[in-house]
Structure formats: structure tokens, C-alpha cells
mmCIF file of C-alpha atoms in Angstrom:
data_model
loop_
_atom_site.group_PDB
_atom_site.id
_atom_site.type_symbol
_atom_site.label_atom_id
_atom_site.label_comp_id
_atom_site.label_asym_id
_atom_site.label_seq_id
_atom_site.Cartn_x
_atom_site.Cartn_y
_atom_site.Cartn_z
ATOM 1 C CA MET A 61 2.915 -43.442 31.972
ATOM 2 C CA ASN A 62 5.979 -45.482 31.850
ATOM 3 C CA LYS A 63 8.790 -43.218 31.574
ATOM 4 C CA ASN A 64 10.156 -45.373 28.581
ATOM 5 C CA HIS A 65 7.420 -44.138 26.472
ATOM 6 C CA ASP A 66 7.110 -40.589 27.521
ATOM 7 C CA ILE A 67 8.315 -37.887 24.695
ATOM 8 C CA LYS A 68 8.622 -35.302 27.939
ATOM 9 C CA THR A 69 10.775 -37.223 30.517
ATOM 10 C CA TYR A 70 12.926 -39.097 27.778
ATOM 11 C CA TYR A 71 14.085 -35.753 26.188
ATOM 12 C CA GLY A 72 14.234 -33.284 29.255
ATOM 13 C CA PHE A 73 11.532 -31.082 28.423
ATOM 14 C CA GLN A 74 9.722 -28.861 30.860
ATOM 15 C CA ARG A 75 6.724 -28.642 28.350
ATOM 16 C CA GLN A 76 5.105 -30.763 25.836
ATOM 17 C CA PRO A 77 5.983 -29.584 22.467
ATOM 18 C CA PHE A 78 3.906 -29.581 19.176
ATOM 19 C CA ALA A 79 0.705 -29.721 21.565
ATOM 20 C CA SER A 80 -2.674 -29.613 19.509
ATOM 21 C CA HIS A 81 -3.830 -26.807 21.697
ATOM 22 C CA MET A 82 -1.504 -24.336 23.234
ATOM 23 C CA PRO A 83 -1.675 -21.401 25.741
ATOM 24 C CA VAL A 84 -2.346 -18.071 23.543
ATOM 25 C CA ASP A 85 1.082 -16.626 25.279
ATOM 26 C CA GLN A 86 3.195 -19.747 24.221
ATOM 27 C CA LEU A 87 2.370 -19.511 20.632
ATOM 28 C CA TYR A 88 4.683 -18.627 17.600
ATOM 29 C CA THR A 89 3.479 -16.067 16.089
ATOM 30 C CA VAL A 90 3.899 -15.933 12.371
ATOM 31 C CA THR A 91 3.441 -12.602 10.352
ATOM 32 C CA SER A 92 0.004 -14.202 8.710
ATOM 33 C CA MET A 93 -1.265 -14.503 12.417
ATOM 34 C CA ILE A 94 0.012 -10.821 13.337
ATOM 35 C CA GLU A 95 -1.594 -9.364 9.886
ATOM 36 C CA ILE A 96 -4.944 -11.178 10.569
ATOM 37 C CA SER A 97 -5.467 -9.912 13.934
ATOM 38 C CA GLU A 98 -4.688 -6.414 12.680
ATOM 39 C CA ARG A 99 -7.327 -6.692 9.925
ATOM 40 C CA CYS A 100 -9.750 -8.384 12.315
ATOM 41 C CA VAL A 101 -9.470 -5.591 14.514
ATOM 42 C CA PHE A 102 -9.673 -2.781 12.226
ATOM 43 C CA ALA A 103 -12.969 -4.734 10.613
ATOM 44 C CA ILE A 104 -14.661 -5.111 14.226
ATOM 45 C CA ALA A 105 -13.987 -1.580 15.088
ATOM 46 C CA HIS A 106 -15.822 -0.436 11.996
ATOM 47 C CA ALA A 107 -18.513 -3.120 12.462
ATOM 48 C CA MET A 108 -17.872 -5.117 9.533
ATOM 49 C CA ILE A 109 -18.053 -8.740 8.454
ATOM 50 C CA PHE A 110 -14.529 -10.888 8.098
ATOM 51 C CA ALA A 111 -13.914 -13.774 6.331
ATOM 52 C CA ILE A 112 -10.519 -16.153 6.766
ATOM 53 C CA ILE A 113 -10.367 -19.334 4.409
ATOM 54 C CA GLY A 114 -7.362 -21.327 4.421
ATOM 55 C CA GLU A 115 -6.829 -25.333 4.355
ATOM 56 C CA ILE A 116 -6.951 -28.163 7.276
ATOM 57 C CA GLY A 117 -4.584 -27.162 9.833
ATOM 58 C CA SER A 118 -3.072 -24.171 8.406
ATOM 59 C CA GLY A 119 -3.753 -22.318 11.419
ATOM 60 C CA LYS A 120 -6.938 -20.511 11.077
ATOM 61 C CA SER A 121 -8.647 -21.847 14.332
ATOM 62 C CA THR A 122 -5.163 -20.536 16.032
ATOM 63 C CA ALA A 123 -5.164 -17.169 14.414
ATOM 64 C CA LEU A 124 -9.033 -16.699 16.084
ATOM 65 C CA ARG A 125 -7.677 -17.586 19.472
ATOM 66 C CA TYR A 126 -4.922 -15.201 19.101
ATOM 67 C CA THR A 127 -6.821 -12.122 17.695
ATOM 68 C CA ILE A 128 -9.500 -12.671 20.315
ATOM 69 C CA SER A 129 -6.752 -12.504 22.659
ATOM 70 C CA GLN A 130 -5.973 -9.087 21.385
ATOM 71 C CA LEU A 131 -9.473 -7.528 21.965
ATOM 72 C CA SER A 132 -9.707 -5.589 25.179
ATOM 73 C CA LYS A 133 -12.705 -7.499 27.460
ATOM 74 C CA LYS A 134 -13.419 -4.089 28.891
ATOM 75 C CA GLN A 135 -14.157 -2.869 25.381
ATOM 76 C CA TYR A 136 -15.880 -6.157 23.548
ATOM 77 C CA GLN A 137 -17.731 -9.076 24.664
ATOM 78 C CA VAL A 138 -16.692 -11.914 22.549
ATOM 79 C CA ILE A 139 -19.360 -14.739 21.181
ATOM 80 C CA HIS A 140 -17.420 -17.535 19.755
ATOM 81 C CA ILE A 141 -19.328 -20.612 18.345
ATOM 82 C CA CYS A 142 -18.199 -23.429 16.198
ATOM 83 C CA GLY A 143 -20.162 -24.454 12.941
ATOM 84 C CA GLY A 144 -21.186 -27.586 12.223
ATOM 85 C CA SER A 145 -24.061 -29.083 9.396
ATOM 86 C CA TRP A 146 -26.686 -26.615 11.372
ATOM 87 C CA SER A 147 -29.969 -24.767 9.644
ATOM 88 C CA PHE A 148 -29.881 -21.361 10.638
ATOM 89 C CA THR A 149 -32.455 -21.603 13.483
ATOM 90 C CA GLU A 150 -29.868 -24.237 15.137
ATOM 91 C CA MET A 151 -27.042 -21.384 14.251
ATOM 92 C CA LEU A 152 -29.242 -18.926 16.028
ATOM 93 C CA ARG A 153 -29.748 -21.604 18.985
ATOM 94 C CA GLN A 154 -25.836 -21.908 19.238
ATOM 95 C CA CYS A 155 -25.361 -17.905 19.480
ATOM 96 C CA MET A 156 -28.288 -17.584 22.409
ATOM 97 C CA HIS A 157 -26.663 -20.407 24.301
ATOM 98 C CA ALA A 158 -23.287 -18.459 24.029
ATOM 99 C CA VAL A 159 -24.905 -15.196 25.262
ATOM 100 C CA GLY A 160 -26.579 -17.013 27.915
ATOM 101 C CA ILE A 161 -29.993 -17.294 26.653
ATOM 102 C CA SER A 162 -32.478 -20.140 27.258
ATOM 103 C CA ALA A 163 -33.999 -21.118 23.467
ATOM 104 C CA ARG A 164 -37.853 -22.625 24.081
ATOM 105 C CA THR A 165 -38.212 -21.467 20.982
ATOM 106 C CA ASN A 166 -37.934 -22.486 17.044
ATOM 107 C CA GLN A 167 -39.373 -19.132 15.698
ATOM 108 C CA GLN A 168 -36.554 -17.020 14.090
ATOM 109 C CA THR A 169 -38.149 -13.743 14.446
ATOM 110 C CA THR A 170 -38.255 -14.637 18.441
ATOM 111 C CA MET A 171 -34.894 -16.054 18.328
ATOM 112 C CA LEU A 172 -33.674 -12.939 16.254
ATOM 113 C CA LYS A 173 -35.299 -10.740 18.763
ATOM 114 C CA GLN A 174 -33.832 -12.265 21.870
ATOM 115 C CA LEU A 175 -30.375 -11.889 20.366
ATOM 116 C CA TYR A 176 -31.081 -8.317 19.520
ATOM 117 C CA GLU A 177 -32.039 -7.369 22.950
ATOM 118 C CA ALA A 178 -28.832 -9.333 24.558
ATOM 119 C CA PHE A 179 -26.676 -7.474 22.057
ATOM 120 C CA SER A 180 -28.624 -4.246 23.061
ATOM 121 C CA GLN A 181 -27.745 -5.060 26.739
ATOM 122 C CA ILE A 182 -24.144 -5.880 25.810
ATOM 123 C CA ARG A 183 -23.474 -2.256 24.585
ATOM 124 C CA ALA A 184 -25.825 -0.529 27.206
ATOM 125 C CA ASP A 185 -22.834 -2.597 29.821
ATOM 126 C CA GLY A 186 -20.206 -0.724 27.855
ATOM 127 C CA ARG A 187 -19.272 -3.371 25.529
ATOM 128 C CA SER A 188 -19.279 -3.981 22.076
ATOM 129 C CA PRO A 189 -20.789 -7.902 20.958
ATOM 130 C CA VAL A 190 -18.053 -9.509 18.448
ATOM 131 C CA LEU A 191 -19.533 -12.954 16.953
ATOM 132 C CA PHE A 192 -16.809 -15.484 15.850
ATOM 133 C CA ILE A 193 -17.645 -18.275 14.070
ATOM 134 C CA ASP A 194 -15.038 -21.280 13.366
ATOM 135 C CA GLU A 195 -15.717 -23.947 10.299
ATOM 136 C CA CYS A 196 -18.257 -21.590 8.663
ATOM 137 C CA ASP A 197 -17.722 -23.607 5.577
ATOM 138 C CA LEU A 198 -19.737 -26.592 7.566
ATOM 139 C CA PHE A 199 -22.926 -24.679 7.129
ATOM 140 C CA LYS A 200 -26.549 -25.637 5.345
ATOM 141 C CA PRO A 201 -26.856 -23.023 2.479
ATOM 142 C CA SER A 202 -29.709 -21.560 4.008
ATOM 143 C CA VAL A 203 -27.401 -20.086 6.776
ATOM 144 C CA TYR A 204 -25.715 -18.048 4.143
ATOM 145 C CA SER A 205 -28.879 -16.928 2.662
ATOM 146 C CA GLN A 206 -29.775 -15.586 6.310
ATOM 147 C CA LEU A 207 -26.981 -14.846 8.640
ATOM 148 C CA HIS A 208 -26.981 -11.208 7.253
ATOM 149 C CA LEU A 209 -29.867 -11.024 9.583
ATOM 150 C CA LEU A 210 -27.985 -11.322 12.885
ATOM 151 C CA CYS A 211 -26.017 -8.223 11.646
ATOM 152 C CA GLN A 212 -28.681 -5.940 10.318
ATOM 153 C CA GLN A 213 -29.583 -2.712 11.862
ATOM 154 C CA ASN A 214 -32.150 -3.232 14.607
ATOM 155 C CA PRO A 215 -35.160 -1.033 14.834
ATOM 156 C CA ASN A 216 -34.151 -0.366 18.055
ATOM 157 C CA ASP A 217 -30.479 0.223 17.890
ATOM 158 C CA SER A 218 -28.719 1.702 14.461
ATOM 159 C CA ARG A 219 -25.372 -0.151 15.692
ATOM 160 C CA ILE A 220 -24.226 -3.338 13.660
ATOM 161 C CA LEU A 221 -22.997 -6.599 15.283
ATOM 162 C CA PRO A 222 -19.404 -7.601 13.684
ATOM 163 C CA ILE A 223 -18.720 -10.637 12.430
ATOM 164 C CA VAL A 224 -15.412 -12.587 12.000
ATOM 165 C CA MET A 225 -15.999 -15.785 9.667
ATOM 166 C CA CYS A 226 -13.811 -18.492 9.466
ATOM 167 C CA GLY A 227 -13.647 -21.921 7.146
ATOM 168 C CA GLN A 228 -11.845 -24.000 4.517
ATOM 169 C CA ASP A 229 -11.308 -23.163 1.518
ATOM 170 C CA THR A 230 -14.906 -24.088 0.154
ATOM 171 C CA LEU A 231 -16.425 -21.127 2.313
ATOM 172 C CA PHE A 232 -15.418 -18.852 -0.543
ATOM 173 C CA ASP A 233 -17.481 -20.312 -2.942
ATOM 174 C CA LYS A 234 -20.499 -20.756 -0.641
ATOM 175 C CA LEU A 235 -20.067 -17.178 -0.155
ATOM 176 C CA ARG A 236 -20.284 -16.451 -3.804
ATOM 177 C CA ASN A 237 -23.695 -18.403 -4.489
ATOM 178 C CA PRO A 238 -26.162 -15.942 -5.367
ATOM 179 C CA TYR A 239 -28.174 -17.449 -2.394
ATOM 180 C CA ALA A 240 -25.390 -16.023 -0.266
ATOM 181 C CA ARG A 241 -25.302 -12.368 -1.834
ATOM 182 C CA PRO A 242 -26.596 -10.658 1.182
ATOM 183 C CA LEU A 243 -24.082 -11.791 3.120
ATOM 184 C CA MET A 244 -21.209 -11.505 0.766
ATOM 185 C CA ASN A 245 -22.126 -7.863 0.156
ATOM 186 C CA ARG A 246 -21.156 -7.242 3.626
ATOM 187 C CA VAL A 247 -17.942 -8.992 3.798
ATOM 188 C CA MET A 248 -16.013 -6.177 3.259
ATOM 189 C CA ASN A 249 -12.706 -7.574 3.675
ATOM 190 C CA GLY A 250 -10.969 -10.819 4.389
ATOM 191 C CA TYR A 251 -7.530 -13.140 4.697
ATOM 192 C CA ASN A 252 -6.720 -16.216 2.460
ATOM 193 C CA LEU A 253 -4.411 -18.109 5.014
ATOM 194 C CA ARG A 254 -1.527 -19.627 3.018
ATOM 195 C CA SER A 255 1.245 -22.396 4.512
ATOM 196 C CA MET A 256 4.368 -21.001 6.539
ATOM 197 C CA SER A 257 7.518 -20.369 4.211
ATOM 198 C CA GLN A 258 10.896 -22.509 5.049
ATOM 199 C CA GLN A 259 12.378 -19.731 7.352
ATOM 200 C CA GLU A 260 8.720 -19.769 9.510
ATOM 201 C CA CYS A 261 8.962 -23.200 9.776
ATOM 202 C CA ILE A 262 12.446 -23.466 10.558
ATOM 203 C CA GLU A 263 11.518 -20.483 13.306
ATOM 204 C CA TYR A 264 8.207 -22.996 14.033
ATOM 205 C CA VAL A 265 10.002 -26.039 15.542
ATOM 206 C CA LYS A 266 12.914 -23.959 17.142
ATOM 207 C CA HIS A 267 10.246 -21.956 19.096
ATOM 208 C CA HIS A 268 8.699 -25.477 20.055
ATOM 209 C CA MET A 269 11.510 -27.120 20.892
ATOM 210 C CA THR A 270 13.221 -24.003 23.173
ATOM 211 C CA THR A 271 10.625 -21.912 24.393
ATOM 212 C CA VAL A 272 7.707 -24.024 24.749
ATOM 213 C CA ALA A 273 9.689 -27.441 25.430
ATOM 214 C CA GLY A 274 12.550 -25.734 27.552
ATOM 215 C CA GLY A 275 14.487 -28.280 25.328
ATOM 216 C CA GLN A 276 17.613 -28.142 22.818
ATOM 217 C CA GLU A 277 17.238 -26.709 19.521
ATOM 218 C CA ASP A 278 19.815 -28.910 18.133
ATOM 219 C CA LEU A 279 17.600 -31.786 19.184
ATOM 220 C CA PHE A 280 16.442 -31.578 15.455
ATOM 221 C CA SER A 281 19.208 -31.274 12.810
ATOM 222 C CA SER A 282 19.450 -28.334 10.437
ATOM 223 C CA GLN A 283 18.771 -30.502 8.087
ATOM 224 C CA ALA A 284 15.775 -32.521 9.544
ATOM 225 C CA VAL A 285 14.208 -29.459 10.018
ATOM 226 C CA ILE A 286 14.119 -28.757 6.499
ATOM 227 C CA ALA A 287 12.997 -32.000 5.833
ATOM 228 C CA VAL A 288 10.085 -31.418 8.155
ATOM 229 C CA THR A 289 9.293 -28.386 6.361
ATOM 230 C CA GLN A 290 9.082 -30.020 2.804
ATOM 231 C CA ALA A 291 7.281 -32.949 3.981
ATOM 232 C CA SER A 292 4.529 -30.793 5.903
ATOM 233 C CA GLY A 293 4.071 -28.492 3.125
ATOM 234 C CA GLY A 294 4.192 -25.709 5.479
ATOM 235 C CA ILE A 295 1.146 -26.547 7.363
ATOM 236 C CA PRO A 296 1.256 -25.821 11.351
ATOM 237 C CA ARG A 297 -0.892 -29.319 12.302
ATOM 238 C CA ASN A 298 1.161 -31.371 9.691
ATOM 239 C CA ILE A 299 4.455 -30.031 11.362
ATOM 240 C CA ASN A 300 3.144 -30.763 14.962
ATOM 241 C CA THR A 301 2.511 -34.339 13.716
ATOM 242 C CA ILE A 302 5.786 -35.113 12.032
ATOM 243 C CA CYS A 303 7.733 -33.870 14.470
ATOM 244 C CA LEU A 304 6.245 -35.624 17.081
ATOM 245 C CA LEU A 305 6.435 -38.767 15.282
ATOM 246 C CA ALA A 306 9.922 -38.194 14.899
ATOM 247 C CA LEU A 307 10.395 -37.939 18.118
ATOM 248 C CA LYS A 308 8.616 -41.060 19.098
ATOM 249 C CA HIS A 309 11.080 -42.977 16.431
ATOM 250 C CA GLY A 310 13.854 -41.090 18.017
ATOM 251 C CA MET A 311 13.082 -42.353 21.798
ATOM 252 C CA ASP A 312 12.383 -45.743 20.373
ATOM 253 C CA GLU A 313 15.422 -46.254 19.106
ATOM 254 C CA LYS A 314 17.420 -44.097 21.817
ATOM 255 C CA LEU A 315 18.203 -41.254 19.247
ATOM 256 C CA GLN A 316 20.251 -38.286 20.612
ATOM 257 C CA VAL A 317 19.842 -36.188 17.534
ATOM 258 C CA ILE A 318 16.639 -36.436 14.835
ATOM 259 C CA THR A 319 18.016 -36.857 11.471
ATOM 260 C CA PRO A 320 16.689 -36.430 7.992
ATOM 261 C CA GLU A 321 16.335 -40.244 7.969
ATOM 262 C CA VAL A 322 13.970 -40.290 10.797
ATOM 263 C CA ILE A 323 11.808 -37.694 8.943
ATOM 264 C CA ARG A 324 11.887 -40.026 5.906
ATOM 265 C CA ILE A 325 10.801 -42.910 7.803
ATOM 266 C CA VAL A 326 7.913 -41.052 10.188
ATOM 267 C CA THR A 327 6.493 -39.481 7.166
ATOM 268 C CA LYS A 328 6.499 -42.884 5.041
ATOM 269 C CA GLU A 329 2.730 -43.734 4.446
ATOM 270 C CA TRP A 330 2.165 -46.316 7.164
ATOM 271 C CA TRP A 331 0.389 -49.017 4.415
ATOM 272 C CA GLN A 332 3.699 -48.994 2.604
ATOM 273 C CA CYS A 333 5.583 -49.445 6.253
#
């Protein structure tokens, strides 16, 4: 890439800041992330279903990755799938794939039996299976009416599969629907992920500029950072986008400091420019 178009090179960063996917050890651990992790770990230890809801870009998937990193690999086997507009049969197929089972049938009873056997084998090997499902809000209604079958007691094994569900705000509405009552009755705890506070946003930007990128904390002026928190609504994904656009604009204009005016320019609706 031409260095004139390379943010990392232009600003002398050691690593790319505000990336969409970062290693867990480089994450800025906001209070909500720690709270979610602690509650999830408790729910998992007690074989509960735990639900996380939040708007797009609020950090749900990041919180899941952080939580998974806190689980001992010797104690737990994580089964991690990402939802879609699936039927319950397709969801079972995804779970089977995640535990290494080749699905050769569409019979739900057979698929459930094979999964129960896989879970029992995981336990026999000294670990506890845990199912993490991201983007649960995308499932078809039939999934919510049957998902409890995955965690219910296996006749040959009295232990229950803990599940962590994650999705946008509509997930809660779907769980409250009468067809999802068997599942909702098993959701014993959850977390409504809100936007970050202004101070958390400020620390988030600082973390990316220094700890992640190895750059200068004052590249964004203090007023520019406040402008970022206001324009982003405290949503991490929005902060990442705004800051990257600001850095690109600063590079193009050969600026040494990102000012509130830069934030105003890059957050203006593109069709109004």
C-alpha cells in the first residue's frame, strides 16, 4: 500500500488502532464486559441459560470472546456458533459441525441423540460442554420453541447443557413470545448491554491510541475525543469508524492533531457533503 494512504505508516503506529477484530489481550475491558463475563461464568457453572441483548455495534460479540477467554480450556469445551435465519434442524446441524459430527440426517430426534452422546463424551473426557450462540435474534420462531431440547436432561445423563445466547434487542421480544415460553423459563439471568459512558469512551480512544497502536495519546485533542463520544452515542463500533475516518482525513490534510472540526466533517452524512 502507498504510504500516503497508509494510516499506520503516516502516524508511526506500531499496530492498527480501531480494528474491527482485535486479539482478546488487546481489548479495552469496560465495566460491562467484566460484569457480563462474571455473570456468564456463574451461569455456566450452575448450568443456566444466560442471555445478552444490545444494539448493533454495542460490543456483544466482543463480550462473548472475552468471556470465552476467561473459561479454562481444561474445564470447559466451548461450542461457539453464529446464528442466522435458520430452522431448528439447521441450528442442530451447526452444533453438530461444531463438535465434529457429520450430519447425515434431517431427523431432529436422531440429531439430538447424536449431540447428547457428544456432550456425554466431552464430560467423560473431563470437561463440561458450553454452547455460545451469537446473533440469536436472527433465528426463525421454531428455534425458540425447541432450543430448550438441547439443554434438557438426557435420559442417560442428568447434567444440563449451559447456553449463552446473544442478540440484538429484538431477542428479548422473541423470548417473551408464548411459543418461546419453555426456553424463557430456563433463562435465569441476562444482561442488557448499554452504550459506554463518556469517560469510558475517552479511555477507549486513549487505549487504542497508546496501548494498541503505540502512538501519541494527544493525537486526538481532548475536545475532539468528547466530540467522538457524542457523535458515536457511546457505541464501540461507531467510535472505531469515526476515529478511523478522522485519522484518514487528518492524513489527507497533513494534520498533526485531530480537532473537533475534523470529527464534525467526518460525521457529516455523506450525501450532504
